[in-house]
Amino acid sequence: MTDHPLDLAGIGIGPFNLSLAAQLDAVGDLDALFFDRAPAFDWHPGMMLPDVALQTSFLKDLVTAVNPTSPWSFLAYLVAQKRFYEFLNAEFEAVPRREFAQYLAWVAARLPSLRFGTAIREVHFEGRAFRLDSDRGTARARNLALGVGLQPSLPAFAGKLDPRDHVHSSQAIFALDRIAGKRVAVIGGGQSGAEIVLNLLNRDSDAPAALSWISRRPNFQPIDATPFTNELFTPGYVESFHALPEARRRSTVGRQKLAGDGISAATLRAIYQRLYMLRHLAEKRLDTSLLPHRTVLDVDRAGGYRLIMRNGFDGGIEVAHADIVILATGYRYTLPPCLDPLRERLTLGEDGRPEIGADFSASWDGPADHRLFVLNGGLVSHGIAEPQLSLMAWRSGVIVNALAGRPVFETAPPAPPLTWSTTHPERVFHGGEGCH
């Protein structure tokens, strides 16, 4: 595929590696190519339900945070599509996800460094470069950028479900044409589960016979998108977070779940309003059960499926019935099989994630000037912003600077309005000092 070693080879072309490719497009002395097995860019097609919206500002696009004059910004896309003024006049509370997907595809169709239809089979390190073997030949690169995304996380009981009767939320749209007249259970209380529930509630002639929405969370809870919480999605916070001991980082991430994985207020309002209509004003009611604070323990067959649940509110055991189960149960990180030849050389945490440095490069036993950058693998190392779109432009700038060995982009954070770390330990009082 290439006759000389690249400065960087990217594996996977999702939004994160697309952002890196867009930032590198502004750097003339770095040679990079990005590879993906898919024939073209397609962002979450299985979740592209009607009327779903982003939970992130459109200004947090592929490039703007560190390169606002880039031709690959969301605003540049709007101008190119001749819809800048209409977009402003529409006054969207949040950008339609379909719009942002079109923006990403627009960039992907124009960047010259992308190679779709190329599956990387194996990656080896040969002393001076990584060798990437694909079905279209071999490429060599001094550095790698791993941006393959996360894999659906399925609960243990999913193995008892017939493949024809269940689907992960990432593929939900392909199963919704089979739900008419069926009992449907949606398991998961995050944004994806809420969007699927809203879609099912809004159906008419092809509506399900019954709908159960089951969540382990104590209620169907909104995302915390208030200003001070949004400081968790800034470079200054990420840098302070990365400096913490691992145990403290893990516990901190666990406490911040609703900052990045809650339901938008607009979606919750729409669901509640639709339920009101169905319960009190509609001619035909839909049998609905909203079941927060439930953990599905097991599944068995009984005229469909019986979902055996523990009620976390009162400790009781309950049963829900379904013909089709939609699992909005999130995602997990796994190294792709193509990296198996390098797996033993990487330092992996207990959850299989690589240990990642401040510049997003993985810790490994190879030469320090040959790096493997990991995108969307740093939840524990960099915090809850890492799997979100919020900081992808900044992260790409950090990686470009590391590759170039110079500050191509300004990525140093300004002084934040919140002080996160201990600043003057000599002023901290101990024991009973000052209590006279």
Short mmCIF file of C-alpha atoms in Angstrom, two decimals:
data_model
loop_
_atom_site.label_atom_id
_atom_site.label_comp_id
_atom_site.label_asym_id
_atom_site.label_seq_id
_atom_site.Cartn_x
_atom_site.Cartn_y
_atom_site.Cartn_z
CA MET A 1 0.00 0.00 0.00
CA THR A 2 2.93 2.33 0.69
CA ASP A 3 6.60 2.19 -0.35
CA HIS A 4 7.99 4.17 2.60
CA PRO A 5 7.15 4.28 6.32
CA LEU A 6 4.33 6.65 7.19
CA ASP A 7 4.63 8.97 10.15
CA LEU A 8 1.29 7.61 11.32
CA ALA A 9 -1.11 4.85 10.33
CA GLY A 10 -4.63 5.00 11.73
CA ILE A 11 -6.68 1.83 12.28
CA GLY A 12 -10.40 2.50 12.17
CA ILE A 13 -12.16 5.59 10.82
CA GLY A 14 -14.79 6.66 13.31
CA PRO A 15 -15.24 10.25 14.48
CA PHE A 16 -12.08 10.18 16.62
CA ASN A 17 -9.59 9.07 13.97
CA LEU A 18 -11.50 11.23 11.49
CA SER A 19 -10.76 14.20 13.75
CA LEU A 20 -7.08 13.25 13.86
CA ALA A 21 -6.99 12.95 10.06
CA ALA A 22 -8.68 16.35 9.71
CA GLN A 23 -6.15 18.01 12.03
CA LEU A 24 -3.21 16.34 10.28
CA ASP A 25 -4.51 17.66 6.97
CA ALA A 26 -3.23 21.08 8.08
CA VAL A 27 0.31 19.77 8.71
CA GLY A 28 2.39 19.49 5.56
CA ASP A 29 5.38 17.57 6.91
CA LEU A 30 3.58 14.60 8.47
CA ASP A 31 2.59 11.69 6.26
CA ALA A 32 -0.45 9.74 7.50
CA LEU A 33 -3.00 7.27 6.18
CA PHE A 34 -6.10 5.89 7.92
CA PHE A 35 -7.64 2.49 7.18
CA ASP A 36 -11.09 1.02 7.75
CA ARG A 37 -12.73 -2.17 6.54
CA ALA A 38 -16.05 -0.43 5.83
CA PRO A 39 -16.64 0.70 2.22
CA ALA A 40 -17.51 4.25 3.35
CA PHE A 41 -18.01 6.32 6.49
CA ASP A 42 -21.25 5.54 8.34
CA TRP A 43 -21.69 6.76 11.92
CA HIS A 44 -23.94 4.62 14.13
CA PRO A 45 -26.43 3.72 11.38
CA GLY A 46 -28.23 1.31 13.72
CA MET A 47 -29.10 4.15 16.11
CA MET A 48 -30.08 6.79 13.54
CA LEU A 49 -33.66 7.01 14.75
CA PRO A 50 -35.84 9.93 13.62
CA ASP A 51 -35.58 13.12 15.65
CA VAL A 52 -32.66 12.06 17.86
CA ALA A 53 -30.21 14.81 18.80
CA LEU A 54 -26.67 15.25 20.06
CA GLN A 55 -25.93 15.95 23.69
CA THR A 56 -22.84 17.92 22.63
CA SER A 57 -22.47 21.43 21.18
CA PHE A 58 -21.83 21.60 17.43
CA LEU A 59 -18.78 23.76 18.21
CA LYS A 60 -17.19 20.62 19.67
CA ASP A 61 -16.69 19.29 16.16
CA LEU A 62 -13.71 17.54 14.56
CA VAL A 63 -11.34 20.51 14.60
CA THR A 64 -12.61 23.83 15.94
CA ALA A 65 -11.34 23.72 19.55
CA VAL A 66 -7.69 24.02 18.44
CA ASN A 67 -7.98 24.85 14.74
CA PRO A 68 -10.98 27.15 14.16
CA THR A 69 -9.88 28.17 10.64
CA SER A 70 -9.87 24.57 9.39
CA PRO A 71 -11.93 23.82 6.28
CA TRP A 72 -13.26 20.74 8.12
CA SER A 73 -15.33 22.53 10.78
CA PHE A 74 -19.07 22.10 11.24
CA LEU A 75 -19.57 25.74 10.26
CA ALA A 76 -17.59 25.18 7.04
CA TYR A 77 -19.88 22.22 6.31
CA LEU A 78 -22.98 24.38 6.82
CA VAL A 79 -21.63 27.02 4.45
CA ALA A 80 -20.69 24.40 1.84
CA GLN A 81 -24.20 22.92 2.03
CA LYS A 82 -25.77 26.41 1.75
CA ARG A 83 -27.74 25.95 4.94
CA PHE A 84 -25.88 28.25 7.36
CA TYR A 85 -28.74 30.74 7.79
CA GLU A 86 -31.46 28.10 7.87
CA PHE A 87 -29.56 26.22 10.55
CA LEU A 88 -29.34 29.36 12.66
CA ASN A 89 -32.98 30.23 12.11
CA ALA A 90 -34.09 26.73 13.07
CA GLU A 91 -32.82 27.42 16.61
CA PHE A 92 -32.28 23.76 17.44
CA GLU A 93 -32.03 23.14 21.15
CA ALA A 94 -29.56 20.42 20.16
CA VAL A 95 -28.13 19.49 16.77
CA PRO A 96 -30.00 16.63 15.06
CA ARG A 97 -27.78 13.56 15.11
CA ARG A 98 -28.53 12.96 11.44
CA GLU A 99 -27.14 16.43 10.66
CA PHE A 100 -23.92 15.73 12.53
CA ALA A 101 -23.63 12.35 10.82
CA GLN A 102 -23.92 14.09 7.44
CA TYR A 103 -21.20 16.51 8.50
CA LEU A 104 -18.87 13.66 9.46
CA ALA A 105 -19.57 11.85 6.18
CA TRP A 106 -18.96 15.08 4.24
CA VAL A 107 -15.50 15.41 5.78
CA ALA A 108 -14.74 11.71 5.32
CA ALA A 109 -15.58 11.88 1.62
CA ARG A 110 -13.07 14.69 1.06
CA LEU A 111 -10.01 13.94 3.17
CA PRO A 112 -7.29 12.41 0.96
CA SER A 113 -5.68 10.38 3.76
CA LEU A 114 -8.56 7.94 4.28
CA ARG A 115 -8.56 4.41 2.86
CA PHE A 116 -11.92 2.70 3.17
CA GLY A 117 -12.46 -0.92 2.16
CA THR A 118 -9.13 -1.90 3.70
CA ALA A 119 -9.22 -4.30 6.64
CA ILE A 120 -6.06 -4.47 8.72
CA ARG A 121 -5.49 -8.14 9.56
CA GLU A 122 -2.33 -8.04 11.68
CA VAL A 123 0.08 -5.49 13.08
CA HIS A 124 3.71 -6.36 13.87
CA PHE A 125 6.64 -4.26 15.02
CA GLU A 126 9.82 -4.78 13.01
CA GLY A 127 12.31 -2.65 14.91
CA ARG A 128 12.03 0.56 12.95
CA ALA A 129 8.34 0.60 12.07
CA PHE A 130 5.01 -1.08 12.59
CA ARG A 131 3.98 -3.35 9.72
CA LEU A 132 0.27 -3.40 8.91
CA ASP A 133 -0.87 -6.38 6.85
CA SER A 134 -4.18 -5.95 5.06
CA ASP A 135 -6.19 -7.60 2.35
CA ARG A 136 -4.81 -4.95 0.02
CA GLY A 137 -1.13 -5.21 0.80
CA THR A 138 1.27 -3.98 3.46
CA ALA A 139 1.91 -0.56 4.97
CA ARG A 140 4.61 0.54 7.40
CA ALA A 141 4.39 3.36 9.90
CA ARG A 142 6.51 4.78 12.67
CA ASN A 143 3.43 5.37 14.82
CA LEU A 144 -0.11 4.02 15.09
CA ALA A 145 -3.46 5.58 16.05
CA LEU A 146 -6.00 3.04 17.24
CA GLY A 147 -9.55 4.33 16.76
CA VAL A 148 -11.69 1.23 16.34
CA GLY A 149 -14.40 2.19 18.83
CA LEU A 150 -16.07 0.18 21.56
CA GLN A 151 -17.91 -3.13 21.36
CA PRO A 152 -21.50 -3.75 22.53
CA SER A 153 -21.64 -4.92 26.14
CA LEU A 154 -24.13 -7.74 26.60
CA PRO A 155 -25.30 -9.10 29.96
CA ALA A 156 -24.74 -12.77 30.76
CA PHE A 157 -28.39 -13.66 30.28
CA ALA A 158 -28.27 -12.52 26.64
CA GLY A 159 -26.86 -15.93 25.77
CA LYS A 160 -30.26 -17.43 26.57
CA LEU A 161 -32.05 -15.22 24.04
CA ASP A 162 -32.64 -16.35 20.49
CA PRO A 163 -30.62 -14.14 18.09
CA ARG A 164 -33.86 -13.39 16.24
CA ASP A 165 -35.49 -12.10 19.43
CA HIS A 166 -32.92 -9.65 20.77
CA VAL A 167 -30.73 -6.85 19.53
CA HIS A 168 -28.23 -4.43 21.03
CA SER A 169 -29.20 -0.78 20.86
CA SER A 170 -26.38 -0.16 18.35
CA GLN A 171 -28.46 -2.13 15.83
CA ALA A 172 -31.91 -1.14 17.08
CA ILE A 173 -33.17 0.50 13.90
CA PHE A 174 -32.78 -2.75 11.99
CA ALA A 175 -35.08 -4.59 14.42
CA LEU A 176 -37.87 -2.06 14.89
CA ASP A 177 -39.78 -3.27 11.82
CA ARG A 178 -40.41 -6.56 13.67
CA ILE A 179 -42.00 -5.20 16.83
CA ALA A 180 -45.58 -4.59 15.65
CA GLY A 181 -47.99 -6.43 17.93
CA LYS A 182 -45.16 -7.88 20.05
CA ARG A 183 -44.30 -7.44 23.72
CA VAL A 184 -41.05 -5.46 23.79
CA ALA A 185 -38.65 -4.96 26.68
CA VAL A 186 -36.02 -2.22 26.51
CA ILE A 187 -33.26 -2.80 29.07
CA GLY A 188 -31.09 0.19 29.86
CA GLY A 189 -31.75 3.63 31.36
CA GLY A 190 -29.33 5.78 29.39
CA GLN A 191 -29.92 8.04 26.39
CA SER A 192 -29.97 5.19 23.87
CA GLY A 193 -32.62 3.28 25.78
CA ALA A 194 -34.71 6.44 26.19
CA GLU A 195 -34.57 7.24 22.47
CA ILE A 196 -35.72 3.72 21.59
CA VAL A 197 -38.55 3.91 24.11
CA LEU A 198 -39.69 7.24 22.69
CA ASN A 199 -39.65 5.81 19.17
CA LEU A 200 -41.79 2.85 20.25
CA LEU A 201 -44.25 5.06 22.13
CA ASN A 202 -44.73 7.25 19.05
CA ARG A 203 -45.65 4.38 16.74
CA ASP A 204 -49.20 3.99 15.51
CA SER A 205 -50.28 1.07 13.34
CA ASP A 206 -46.95 -0.70 13.86
CA ALA A 207 -46.86 -0.17 17.62
CA PRO A 208 -45.87 -2.97 20.00
CA ALA A 209 -48.58 -4.73 21.99
CA ALA A 210 -46.81 -3.91 25.23
CA LEU A 211 -43.66 -2.05 26.25
CA SER A 212 -41.51 -2.49 29.36
CA TRP A 213 -38.64 -0.11 30.08
CA ILE A 214 -36.24 -1.62 32.62
CA SER A 215 -33.28 0.13 34.22
CA ARG A 216 -30.91 -0.61 37.09
CA ARG A 217 -30.78 3.10 37.88
CA PRO A 218 -33.04 4.28 40.73
CA ASN A 219 -35.00 6.46 38.30
CA PHE A 220 -34.91 7.57 34.67
CA GLN A 221 -32.34 10.22 35.37
CA PRO A 222 -31.34 13.32 33.40
CA ILE A 223 -27.85 14.08 32.21
CA ASP A 224 -26.09 16.64 34.37
CA ALA A 225 -25.25 19.30 31.80
CA THR A 226 -24.94 22.26 34.15
CA PRO A 227 -22.01 24.67 33.72
CA PHE A 228 -19.78 23.46 36.54
CA THR A 229 -20.32 19.82 35.61
CA ASN A 230 -19.39 20.67 32.04
CA GLU A 231 -15.98 21.69 33.39
CA LEU A 232 -15.31 17.92 33.52
CA PHE A 233 -15.21 18.09 29.71
CA THR A 234 -12.36 20.59 29.46
CA PRO A 235 -8.63 20.08 28.85
CA GLY A 236 -7.74 21.60 32.22
CA TYR A 237 -9.80 19.04 34.12
CA VAL A 238 -8.49 16.16 32.00
CA GLU A 239 -4.89 17.11 32.73
CA SER A 240 -5.58 17.32 36.48
CA PHE A 241 -7.51 14.04 36.40
CA HIS A 242 -4.72 12.20 34.56
CA ALA A 243 -2.26 13.13 37.31
CA LEU A 244 -4.31 11.33 40.00
CA PRO A 245 -3.43 7.82 41.26
CA GLU A 246 -5.29 5.10 39.36
CA ALA A 247 -7.47 4.01 42.29
CA ARG A 248 -8.68 7.57 42.79
CA ARG A 249 -9.35 7.96 39.05
CA ARG A 250 -11.46 4.80 38.99
CA SER A 251 -13.60 5.83 41.95
CA THR A 252 -14.02 9.34 40.53
CA VAL A 253 -15.25 8.06 37.17
CA GLY A 254 -17.80 5.87 38.93
CA ARG A 255 -19.28 8.88 40.73
CA GLN A 256 -19.57 10.95 37.56
CA LYS A 257 -21.78 8.64 35.50
CA LEU A 258 -24.68 11.04 35.02
CA ALA A 259 -22.37 13.75 33.72
CA GLY A 260 -21.85 11.75 30.54
CA ASP A 261 -24.47 9.01 30.52
CA GLY A 262 -27.78 10.52 31.56
CA ILE A 263 -30.88 11.23 29.48
CA SER A 264 -31.42 14.65 27.93
CA ALA A 265 -34.17 16.69 29.57
CA ALA A 266 -35.90 17.09 26.20
CA THR A 267 -36.10 13.31 25.71
CA LEU A 268 -37.45 12.74 29.22
CA ARG A 269 -40.06 15.45 28.71
CA ALA A 270 -41.13 13.99 25.37
CA ILE A 271 -41.49 10.51 26.87
CA TYR A 272 -43.55 11.76 29.80
CA GLN A 273 -45.79 13.85 27.57
CA ARG A 274 -46.33 10.91 25.22
CA LEU A 275 -47.17 8.65 28.15
CA TYR A 276 -49.72 11.22 29.33
CA MET A 277 -51.36 11.22 25.89
CA LEU A 278 -51.46 7.43 25.76
CA ARG A 279 -52.78 7.07 29.31
CA HIS A 280 -55.45 9.75 29.23
CA LEU A 281 -56.24 11.08 25.75
CA ALA A 282 -55.55 8.39 23.15
CA GLU A 283 -58.36 6.18 21.82
CA LYS A 284 -56.09 3.14 21.91
CA ARG A 285 -53.87 2.64 24.94
CA LEU A 286 -50.45 1.00 24.88
CA ASP A 287 -49.70 -1.33 27.76
CA THR A 288 -46.58 0.28 29.24
CA SER A 289 -44.50 -0.61 32.30
CA LEU A 290 -41.74 1.73 33.45
CA LEU A 291 -39.50 -0.21 35.79
CA PRO A 292 -36.56 1.71 37.25
CA HIS A 293 -34.32 0.26 39.98
CA ARG A 294 -34.62 -3.25 38.53
CA THR A 295 -31.76 -5.62 37.80
CA VAL A 296 -32.48 -8.45 35.40
CA LEU A 297 -31.09 -11.57 37.05
CA ASP A 298 -32.08 -14.26 34.59
CA VAL A 299 -34.24 -15.10 31.60
CA ASP A 300 -36.26 -18.18 30.77
CA ARG A 301 -38.83 -19.28 28.21
CA ALA A 302 -42.51 -19.10 29.09
CA GLY A 303 -44.71 -18.19 26.13
CA GLY A 304 -41.98 -15.79 25.04
CA TYR A 305 -39.42 -14.70 27.62
CA ARG A 306 -39.74 -14.20 31.36
CA LEU A 307 -37.33 -11.57 32.65
CA ILE A 308 -36.66 -12.28 36.31
CA MET A 309 -35.73 -9.06 38.13
CA ARG A 310 -34.72 -7.85 41.56
CA ASN A 311 -36.42 -4.63 42.62
CA GLY A 312 -33.77 -2.43 44.20
CA PHE A 313 -36.40 -0.17 45.76
CA ASP A 314 -38.00 -2.75 48.06
CA GLY A 315 -35.87 -5.85 47.51
CA GLY A 316 -38.62 -7.91 45.90
CA ILE A 317 -38.37 -10.33 42.97
CA GLU A 318 -40.51 -9.57 39.93
CA VAL A 319 -41.16 -10.90 36.44
CA ALA A 320 -41.66 -9.07 33.15
CA HIS A 321 -42.72 -10.73 29.89
CA ALA A 322 -41.41 -10.00 26.41
CA ASP A 323 -41.22 -11.40 22.91
CA ILE A 324 -38.39 -9.09 21.81
CA VAL A 325 -35.62 -7.70 24.03
CA ILE A 326 -33.63 -4.59 23.12
CA LEU A 327 -30.40 -4.31 25.10
CA ALA A 328 -29.37 -0.70 25.62
CA THR A 329 -26.64 -1.96 27.92
CA GLY A 330 -23.70 0.14 26.81
CA TYR A 331 -20.28 -0.70 25.43
CA ARG A 332 -16.98 -2.21 26.54
CA TYR A 333 -13.39 -1.70 25.48
CA THR A 334 -11.51 -4.51 23.73
CA LEU A 335 -8.31 -4.52 21.75
CA PRO A 336 -9.01 -5.50 18.13
CA PRO A 337 -7.71 -8.90 16.95
CA CYS A 338 -5.28 -7.23 14.53
CA LEU A 339 -3.22 -6.15 17.56
CA ASP A 340 -2.86 -9.69 18.93
CA PRO A 341 0.83 -9.83 17.84
CA LEU A 342 1.48 -6.77 20.05
CA ARG A 343 -0.79 -7.63 22.98
CA GLU A 344 1.97 -9.06 25.19
CA ARG A 345 4.08 -5.96 24.63
CA LEU A 346 1.38 -3.58 25.89
CA THR A 347 0.79 -2.72 29.53
CA LEU A 348 -2.89 -3.53 30.10
CA GLY A 349 -5.06 -2.72 33.09
CA GLU A 350 -7.34 -5.18 34.84
CA ASP A 351 -10.17 -4.27 32.47
CA GLY A 352 -8.04 -4.89 29.38
CA ARG A 353 -7.51 -1.22 28.60
CA PRO A 354 -3.98 -0.10 27.76
CA GLU A 355 -2.26 2.21 30.20
CA ILE A 356 -2.27 5.57 28.43
CA GLY A 357 0.03 8.54 28.96
CA ALA A 358 -0.82 12.21 28.93
CA ASP A 359 -0.30 12.37 25.14
CA PHE A 360 -2.70 9.41 24.66
CA SER A 361 0.10 6.98 23.77
CA ALA A 362 -0.04 3.48 25.23
CA SER A 363 2.62 2.13 27.53
CA TRP A 364 4.56 -0.68 25.82
CA ASP A 365 8.01 -2.26 25.84
CA GLY A 366 9.05 -0.91 22.45
CA PRO A 367 11.04 2.20 21.54
CA ALA A 368 9.67 5.42 23.01
CA ASP A 369 9.76 7.18 19.63
CA HIS A 370 7.41 4.58 18.12
CA ARG A 371 4.06 5.19 19.74
CA LEU A 372 0.65 3.58 19.66
CA PHE A 373 -1.93 6.29 20.31
CA VAL A 374 -5.22 5.01 21.73
CA LEU A 375 -8.41 6.97 21.10
CA ASN A 376 -11.51 6.16 23.17
CA GLY A 377 -9.59 3.84 25.46
CA GLY A 378 -8.81 6.30 28.24
CA LEU A 379 -11.94 6.40 30.41
CA VAL A 380 -9.85 5.53 33.47
CA SER A 381 -6.73 7.47 32.43
CA HIS A 382 -8.37 10.68 31.12
CA GLY A 383 -11.89 10.68 32.57
CA ILE A 384 -15.49 10.67 31.41
CA ALA A 385 -14.82 13.05 28.50
CA GLU A 386 -12.69 10.42 26.73
CA PRO A 387 -15.52 8.40 25.09
CA GLN A 388 -17.48 11.57 24.26
CA LEU A 389 -17.23 13.85 21.23
CA SER A 390 -16.51 16.84 23.48
CA LEU A 391 -12.70 16.81 23.45
CA MET A 392 -11.88 14.98 20.24
CA ALA A 393 -10.50 18.09 18.48
CA TRP A 394 -8.28 18.90 21.47
CA ARG A 395 -7.10 15.30 21.83
CA SER A 396 -6.22 15.21 18.13
CA GLY A 397 -4.22 18.40 18.60
CA VAL A 398 -2.30 16.83 21.49
CA ILE A 399 -1.48 13.79 19.34
CA VAL A 400 -0.41 15.92 16.37
CA ASN A 401 1.91 17.90 18.64
CA ALA A 402 3.42 14.67 19.98
CA LEU A 403 3.96 13.36 16.45
CA ALA A 404 5.50 16.58 15.19
CA GLY A 405 7.64 17.14 18.27
CA ARG A 406 6.56 20.77 18.33
CA PRO A 407 3.44 22.79 19.25
CA VAL A 408 1.57 22.73 15.93
CA PHE A 409 -1.64 23.54 17.82
CA GLU A 410 -2.19 25.43 21.05
CA THR A 411 -3.43 22.75 23.42
CA ALA A 412 -2.26 24.04 26.81
CA PRO A 413 -5.40 24.74 28.84
CA PRO A 414 -6.06 28.17 30.34
CA ALA A 415 -6.50 28.56 34.07
CA PRO A 416 -9.92 27.01 34.82
CA PRO A 417 -12.56 28.71 36.97
CA LEU A 418 -12.39 25.72 39.35
CA THR A 419 -9.26 24.69 41.23
CA TRP A 420 -9.06 20.90 41.08
CA SER A 421 -5.71 19.97 42.57
CA THR A 422 -4.02 20.89 45.84
CA THR A 423 -2.05 24.05 45.06
CA HIS A 424 -0.29 25.04 48.31
CA PRO A 425 0.19 21.96 50.50
CA GLU A 426 2.20 24.00 53.04
CA ARG A 427 -1.00 25.88 53.90
CA VAL A 428 -3.00 22.75 54.72
CA PHE A 429 -3.69 22.47 58.44
CA HIS A 430 -3.21 19.17 60.26
CA GLY A 431 -4.40 17.92 63.62
CA GLY A 432 -5.90 20.79 65.58
CA GLU A 433 -3.80 23.59 64.15
CA GLY A 434 -5.64 26.88 64.15
CA CYS A 435 -8.24 25.66 66.64
CA HIS A 436 -7.18 27.57 69.75
#
